[in-house]
Coordinates of C-alpha atoms and ligand atoms in Angstrom, one line a residue:
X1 CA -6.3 -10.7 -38.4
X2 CA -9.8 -10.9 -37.4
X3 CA -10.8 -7.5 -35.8
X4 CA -14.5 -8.5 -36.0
X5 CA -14.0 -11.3 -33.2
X6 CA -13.5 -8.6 -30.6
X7 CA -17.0 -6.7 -32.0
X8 CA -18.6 -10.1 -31.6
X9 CA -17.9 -10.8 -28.0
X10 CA -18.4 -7.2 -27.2
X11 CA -21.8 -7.0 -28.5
X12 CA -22.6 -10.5 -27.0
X13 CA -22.6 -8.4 -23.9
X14 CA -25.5 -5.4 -25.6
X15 CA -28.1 -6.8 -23.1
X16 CA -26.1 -6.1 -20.2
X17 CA -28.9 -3.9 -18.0
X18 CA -25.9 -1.9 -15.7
X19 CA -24.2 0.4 -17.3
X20 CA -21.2 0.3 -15.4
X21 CA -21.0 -3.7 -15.6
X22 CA -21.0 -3.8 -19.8
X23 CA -18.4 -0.7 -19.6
X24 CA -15.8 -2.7 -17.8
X25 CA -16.4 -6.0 -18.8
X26 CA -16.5 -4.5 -22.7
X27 CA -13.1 -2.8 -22.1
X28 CA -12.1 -6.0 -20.3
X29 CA -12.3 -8.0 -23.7
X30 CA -11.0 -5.3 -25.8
X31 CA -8.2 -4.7 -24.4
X32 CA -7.3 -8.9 -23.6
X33 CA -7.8 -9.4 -27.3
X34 CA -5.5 -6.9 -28.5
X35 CA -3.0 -7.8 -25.2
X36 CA -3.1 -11.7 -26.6
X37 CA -2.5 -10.2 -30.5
X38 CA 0.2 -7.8 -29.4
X39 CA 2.1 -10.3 -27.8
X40 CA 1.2 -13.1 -30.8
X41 CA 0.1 -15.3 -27.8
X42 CA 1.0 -19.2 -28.8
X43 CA -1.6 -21.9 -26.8
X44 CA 1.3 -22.8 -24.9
X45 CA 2.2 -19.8 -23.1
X46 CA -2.2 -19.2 -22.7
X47 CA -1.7 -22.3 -20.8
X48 CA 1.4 -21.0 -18.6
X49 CA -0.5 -18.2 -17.9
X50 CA -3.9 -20.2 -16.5
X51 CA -1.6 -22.6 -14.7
X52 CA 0.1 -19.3 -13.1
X53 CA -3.2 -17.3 -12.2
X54 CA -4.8 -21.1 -10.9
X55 CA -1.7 -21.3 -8.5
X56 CA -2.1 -18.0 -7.7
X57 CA -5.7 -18.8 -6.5
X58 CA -4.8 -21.8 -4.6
X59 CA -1.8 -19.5 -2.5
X60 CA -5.1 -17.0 -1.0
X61 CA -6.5 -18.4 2.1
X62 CA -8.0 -16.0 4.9
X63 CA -4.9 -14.4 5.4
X64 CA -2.8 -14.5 2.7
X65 CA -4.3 -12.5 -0.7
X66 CA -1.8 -13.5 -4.2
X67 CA -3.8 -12.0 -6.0
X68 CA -3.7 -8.8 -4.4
X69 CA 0.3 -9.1 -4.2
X70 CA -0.1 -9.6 -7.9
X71 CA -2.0 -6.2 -8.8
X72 CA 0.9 -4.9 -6.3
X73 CA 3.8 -6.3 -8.1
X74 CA 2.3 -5.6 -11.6
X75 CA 1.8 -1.8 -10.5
X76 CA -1.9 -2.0 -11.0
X77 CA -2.7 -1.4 -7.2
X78 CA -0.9 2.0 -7.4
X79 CA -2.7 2.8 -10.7
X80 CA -6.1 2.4 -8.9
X81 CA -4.3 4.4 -5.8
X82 CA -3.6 6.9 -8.7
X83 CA -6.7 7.1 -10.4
X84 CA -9.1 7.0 -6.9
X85 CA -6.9 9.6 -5.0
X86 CA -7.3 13.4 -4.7
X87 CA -4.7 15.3 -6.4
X88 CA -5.6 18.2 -4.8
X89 CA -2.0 19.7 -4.1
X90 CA -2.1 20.4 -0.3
X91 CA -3.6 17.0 0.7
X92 CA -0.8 14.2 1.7
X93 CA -0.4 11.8 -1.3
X94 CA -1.9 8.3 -0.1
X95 CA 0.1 5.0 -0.7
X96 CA -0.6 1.1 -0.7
X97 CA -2.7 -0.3 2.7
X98 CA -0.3 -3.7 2.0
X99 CA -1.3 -7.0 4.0
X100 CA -0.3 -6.3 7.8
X101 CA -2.7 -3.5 8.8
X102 CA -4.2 -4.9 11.6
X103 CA -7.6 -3.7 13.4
X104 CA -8.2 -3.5 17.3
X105 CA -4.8 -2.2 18.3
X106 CA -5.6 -0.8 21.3
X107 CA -5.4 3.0 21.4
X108 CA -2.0 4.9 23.3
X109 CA -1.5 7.9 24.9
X110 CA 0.0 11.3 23.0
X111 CA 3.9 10.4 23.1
X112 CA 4.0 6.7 23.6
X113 CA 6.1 4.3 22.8
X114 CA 4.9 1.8 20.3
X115 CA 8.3 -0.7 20.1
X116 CA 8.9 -3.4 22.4
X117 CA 11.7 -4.2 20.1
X118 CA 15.2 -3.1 20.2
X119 CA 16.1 -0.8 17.5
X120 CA 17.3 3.0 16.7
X121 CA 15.2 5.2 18.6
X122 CA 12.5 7.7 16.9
X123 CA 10.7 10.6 17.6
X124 CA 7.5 10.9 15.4
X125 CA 5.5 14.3 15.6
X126 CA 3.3 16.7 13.6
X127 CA 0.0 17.6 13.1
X128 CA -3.1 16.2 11.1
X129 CA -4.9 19.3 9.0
X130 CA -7.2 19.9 6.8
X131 CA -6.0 20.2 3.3
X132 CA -7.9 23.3 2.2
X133 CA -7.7 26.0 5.1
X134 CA -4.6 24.6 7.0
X135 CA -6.7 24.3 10.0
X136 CA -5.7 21.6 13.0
X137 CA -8.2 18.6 12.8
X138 CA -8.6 17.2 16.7
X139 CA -9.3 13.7 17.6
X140 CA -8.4 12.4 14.3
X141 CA -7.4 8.3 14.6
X142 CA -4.0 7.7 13.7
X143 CA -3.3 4.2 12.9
X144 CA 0.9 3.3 12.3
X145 CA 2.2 0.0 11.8
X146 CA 6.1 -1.0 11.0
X147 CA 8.3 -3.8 10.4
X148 CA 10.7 -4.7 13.2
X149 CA 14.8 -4.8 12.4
X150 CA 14.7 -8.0 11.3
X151 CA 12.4 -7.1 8.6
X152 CA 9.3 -8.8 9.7
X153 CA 5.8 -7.4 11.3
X154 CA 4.4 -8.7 14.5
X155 CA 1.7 -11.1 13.1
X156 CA 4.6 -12.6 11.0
X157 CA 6.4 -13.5 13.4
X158 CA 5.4 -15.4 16.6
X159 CA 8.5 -13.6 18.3
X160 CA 7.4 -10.2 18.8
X161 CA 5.3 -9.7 21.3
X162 CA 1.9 -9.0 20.3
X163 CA 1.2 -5.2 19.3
X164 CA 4.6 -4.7 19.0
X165 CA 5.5 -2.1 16.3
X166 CA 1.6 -0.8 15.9
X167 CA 0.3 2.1 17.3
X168 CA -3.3 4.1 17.6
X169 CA -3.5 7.7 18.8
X170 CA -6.1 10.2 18.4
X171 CA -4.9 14.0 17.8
X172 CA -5.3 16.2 20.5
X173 CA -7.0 20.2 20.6
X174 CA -4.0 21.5 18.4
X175 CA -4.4 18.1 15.4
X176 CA -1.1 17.3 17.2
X177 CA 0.1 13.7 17.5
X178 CA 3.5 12.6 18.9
X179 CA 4.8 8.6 19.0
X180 CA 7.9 7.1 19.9
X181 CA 9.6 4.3 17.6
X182 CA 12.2 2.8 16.1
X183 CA 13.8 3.1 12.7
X184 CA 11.9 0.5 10.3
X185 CA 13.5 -1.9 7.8
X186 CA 13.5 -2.7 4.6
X187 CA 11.8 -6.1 3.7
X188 CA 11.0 -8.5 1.0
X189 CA 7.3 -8.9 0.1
X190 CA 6.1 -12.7 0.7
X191 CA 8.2 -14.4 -2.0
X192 CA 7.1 -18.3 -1.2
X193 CA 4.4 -18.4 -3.8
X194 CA 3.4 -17.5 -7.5
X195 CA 3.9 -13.9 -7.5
X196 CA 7.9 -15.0 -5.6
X197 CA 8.5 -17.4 -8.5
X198 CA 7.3 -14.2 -11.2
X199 CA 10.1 -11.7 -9.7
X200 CA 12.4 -14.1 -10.1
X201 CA 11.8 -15.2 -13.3
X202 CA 11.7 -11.7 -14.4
X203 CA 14.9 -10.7 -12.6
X204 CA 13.0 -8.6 -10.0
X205 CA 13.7 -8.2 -6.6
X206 CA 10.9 -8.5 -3.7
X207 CA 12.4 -5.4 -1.6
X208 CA 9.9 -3.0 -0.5
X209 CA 12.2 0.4 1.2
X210 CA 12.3 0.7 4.7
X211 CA 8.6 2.7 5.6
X212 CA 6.0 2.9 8.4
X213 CA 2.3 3.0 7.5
X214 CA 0.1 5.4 8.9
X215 CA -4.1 5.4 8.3
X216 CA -5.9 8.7 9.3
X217 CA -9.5 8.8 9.8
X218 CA -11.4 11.9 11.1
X219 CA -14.7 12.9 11.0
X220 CA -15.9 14.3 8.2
X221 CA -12.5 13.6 6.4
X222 CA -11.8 11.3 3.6
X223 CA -9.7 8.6 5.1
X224 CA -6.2 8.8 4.6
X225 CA -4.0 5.4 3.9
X226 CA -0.1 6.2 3.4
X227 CA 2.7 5.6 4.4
X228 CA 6.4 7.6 5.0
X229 CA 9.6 6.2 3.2
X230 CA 13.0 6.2 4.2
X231 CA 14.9 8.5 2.1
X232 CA 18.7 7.0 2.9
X233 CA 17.1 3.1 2.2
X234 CA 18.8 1.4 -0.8
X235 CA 15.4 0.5 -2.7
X236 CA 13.9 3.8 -2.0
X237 CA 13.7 4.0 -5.6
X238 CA 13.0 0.4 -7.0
X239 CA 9.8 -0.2 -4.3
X240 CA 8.8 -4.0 -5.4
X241 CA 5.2 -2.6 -5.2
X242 CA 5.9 0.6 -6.3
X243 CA 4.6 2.8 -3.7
X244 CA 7.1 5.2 -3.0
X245 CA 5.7 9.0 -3.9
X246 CA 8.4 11.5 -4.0
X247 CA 6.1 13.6 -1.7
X248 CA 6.4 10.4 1.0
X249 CA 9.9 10.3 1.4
X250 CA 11.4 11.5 4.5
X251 CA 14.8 12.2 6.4
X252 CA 15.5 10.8 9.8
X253 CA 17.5 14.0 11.6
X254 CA 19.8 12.8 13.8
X255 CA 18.6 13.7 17.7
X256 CA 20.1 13.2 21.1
X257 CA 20.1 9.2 21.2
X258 CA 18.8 8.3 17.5
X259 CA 16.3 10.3 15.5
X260 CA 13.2 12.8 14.7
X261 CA 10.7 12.9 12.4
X262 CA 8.9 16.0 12.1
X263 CA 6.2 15.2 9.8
X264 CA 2.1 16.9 9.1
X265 CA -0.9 15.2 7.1
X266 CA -3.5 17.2 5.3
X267 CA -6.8 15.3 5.1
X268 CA -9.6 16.6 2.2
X269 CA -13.1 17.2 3.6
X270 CA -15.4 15.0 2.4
X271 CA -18.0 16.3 0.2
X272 CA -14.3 17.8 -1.9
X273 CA -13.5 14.2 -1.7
Ligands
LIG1 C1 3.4 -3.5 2.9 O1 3.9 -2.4 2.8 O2 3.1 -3.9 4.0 C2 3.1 -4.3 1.6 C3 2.4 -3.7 0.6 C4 2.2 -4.5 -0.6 C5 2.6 -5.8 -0.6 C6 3.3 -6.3 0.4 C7 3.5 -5.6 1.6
LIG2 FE1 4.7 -2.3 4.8

């Protein structure tokens, strides 16, 4: 084995000017090489495996991103969750943003209802606070978006009426914010291109556990992207993208006429962030 190939190409790079570029592009080719000698990688499977990402190219258009639902699937878009997020131990863990946040949802009321589908009813209430002294944070933004029963969000499916399922609040005096809803769904990731064809050819399945996302952004707040997972969902703990935190999963308690969710997020101040 040639280890002197990988000094080669790594010092072709010496002149790089920023730093920061020659570090990751340096660590890029170190650790290819020693991925492609680990795995005694033949020309044949290199070719799969250009064919694979090139059709993974060709599936991203202004909406649809497989590359992104490759990082998901491969776990790397948690890593970078993992690595970029504050592990500070009060602050609410974050989780994957995913494809179907939308923007210009048009802001609700304290207590509105954000389904216009049919569906088990919820109550969802808490408080947003800051992470460090507990305190109530007012007018924070609280962004929430959810699958529908059958699985799908509005945007995917020309059925639902438009905003259905997505909600934006602001906290009130107390950081209190309260929405009504309906129990979300399990629901395959987009399986119709390259990254669908991977799972299957690695006997994985594209369930992501039933979950509803929320975004928090306050002022003087780092922002806050997570999301709240169904604790009684049968893939709760084989997510297909792997963002399930123990710290995220939640019990619906059975109320008069469906269910409540009693749930608070703690935000880090920015200059801890
Ligand atoms: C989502 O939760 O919306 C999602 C996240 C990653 C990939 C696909 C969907
Ligand atoms: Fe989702």
């Amino acid at each position: 084995m040639n280890e002197s190939l990988t000094h080669n190409v790594t010092e072709a790079f010496g002149a790089c000017a920023d730093a920061r570029t020659k570090e990751i592009v340096t660590a890029l080719v170190r650790h290819l090489h020693a991925f492609a000698r680990e795995v005694n990688l033949t020309h044949d499977e290199w070719r799969q495996g250009i064919e694979f990402l090139t059709a993974t190219g060709k599936k991203c258009d202004g909406i649809r991103q497989e590359f992104i639902l490759l990082s998901d699937t491969l776990g790397l878009s948690i890593v970078l969750d993992d690595i970029n997020q504050h592990h500070e131990e009060a602050a609410t863990e974050s989780s994957l943003l995913g494809p179907f946040y939308r923007d210009g949802v048009k802001e609700s009321g304290f207590g509105a209802n954000i389904a216009q589908s049919e569906g088990e009813p919820v109550f969802f209430h808490g408080a947003v606070r800051d992470a460090t002294s507990g305190k109530p944070v007012a007018n924070a933004l609280i962004e929430v978006w959810q699958t529908a029963p059958n699985g799908m969000y509005e945007g995917q499916d020309p059925d639902q009426p438009e905003g259905n399922l997505r909600g934006r609040f602001r906290t009130n005096a107390d950081g209190a914010y309260a929405f009504h809803s309906i129990k979300p769904t399990s629901y395959p990731i987009p399986t119709d291109g390259p990254v669908g064809q991977m799972l299957v050819a690695t006997g994985r399945h594209p369930m992501r556990p039933a979950h509803i996302h929320f975004r928090i952004d306050a002022p003087g707040y780092a922002q806050l992207t997570t999301a709240l997972y169904s604790a009684d969902d049968p893939y709760v703990n084989s997510d297909a993208v792997f963002g399930v935190k123990p710290s995220l999963v939640i019990e619906y308690a059975p109320r008069e006429n469906g269910y409540d969710v009693a749930r608070d997020f703690t935000l880090i101040a920015k200059e801890r962030a």
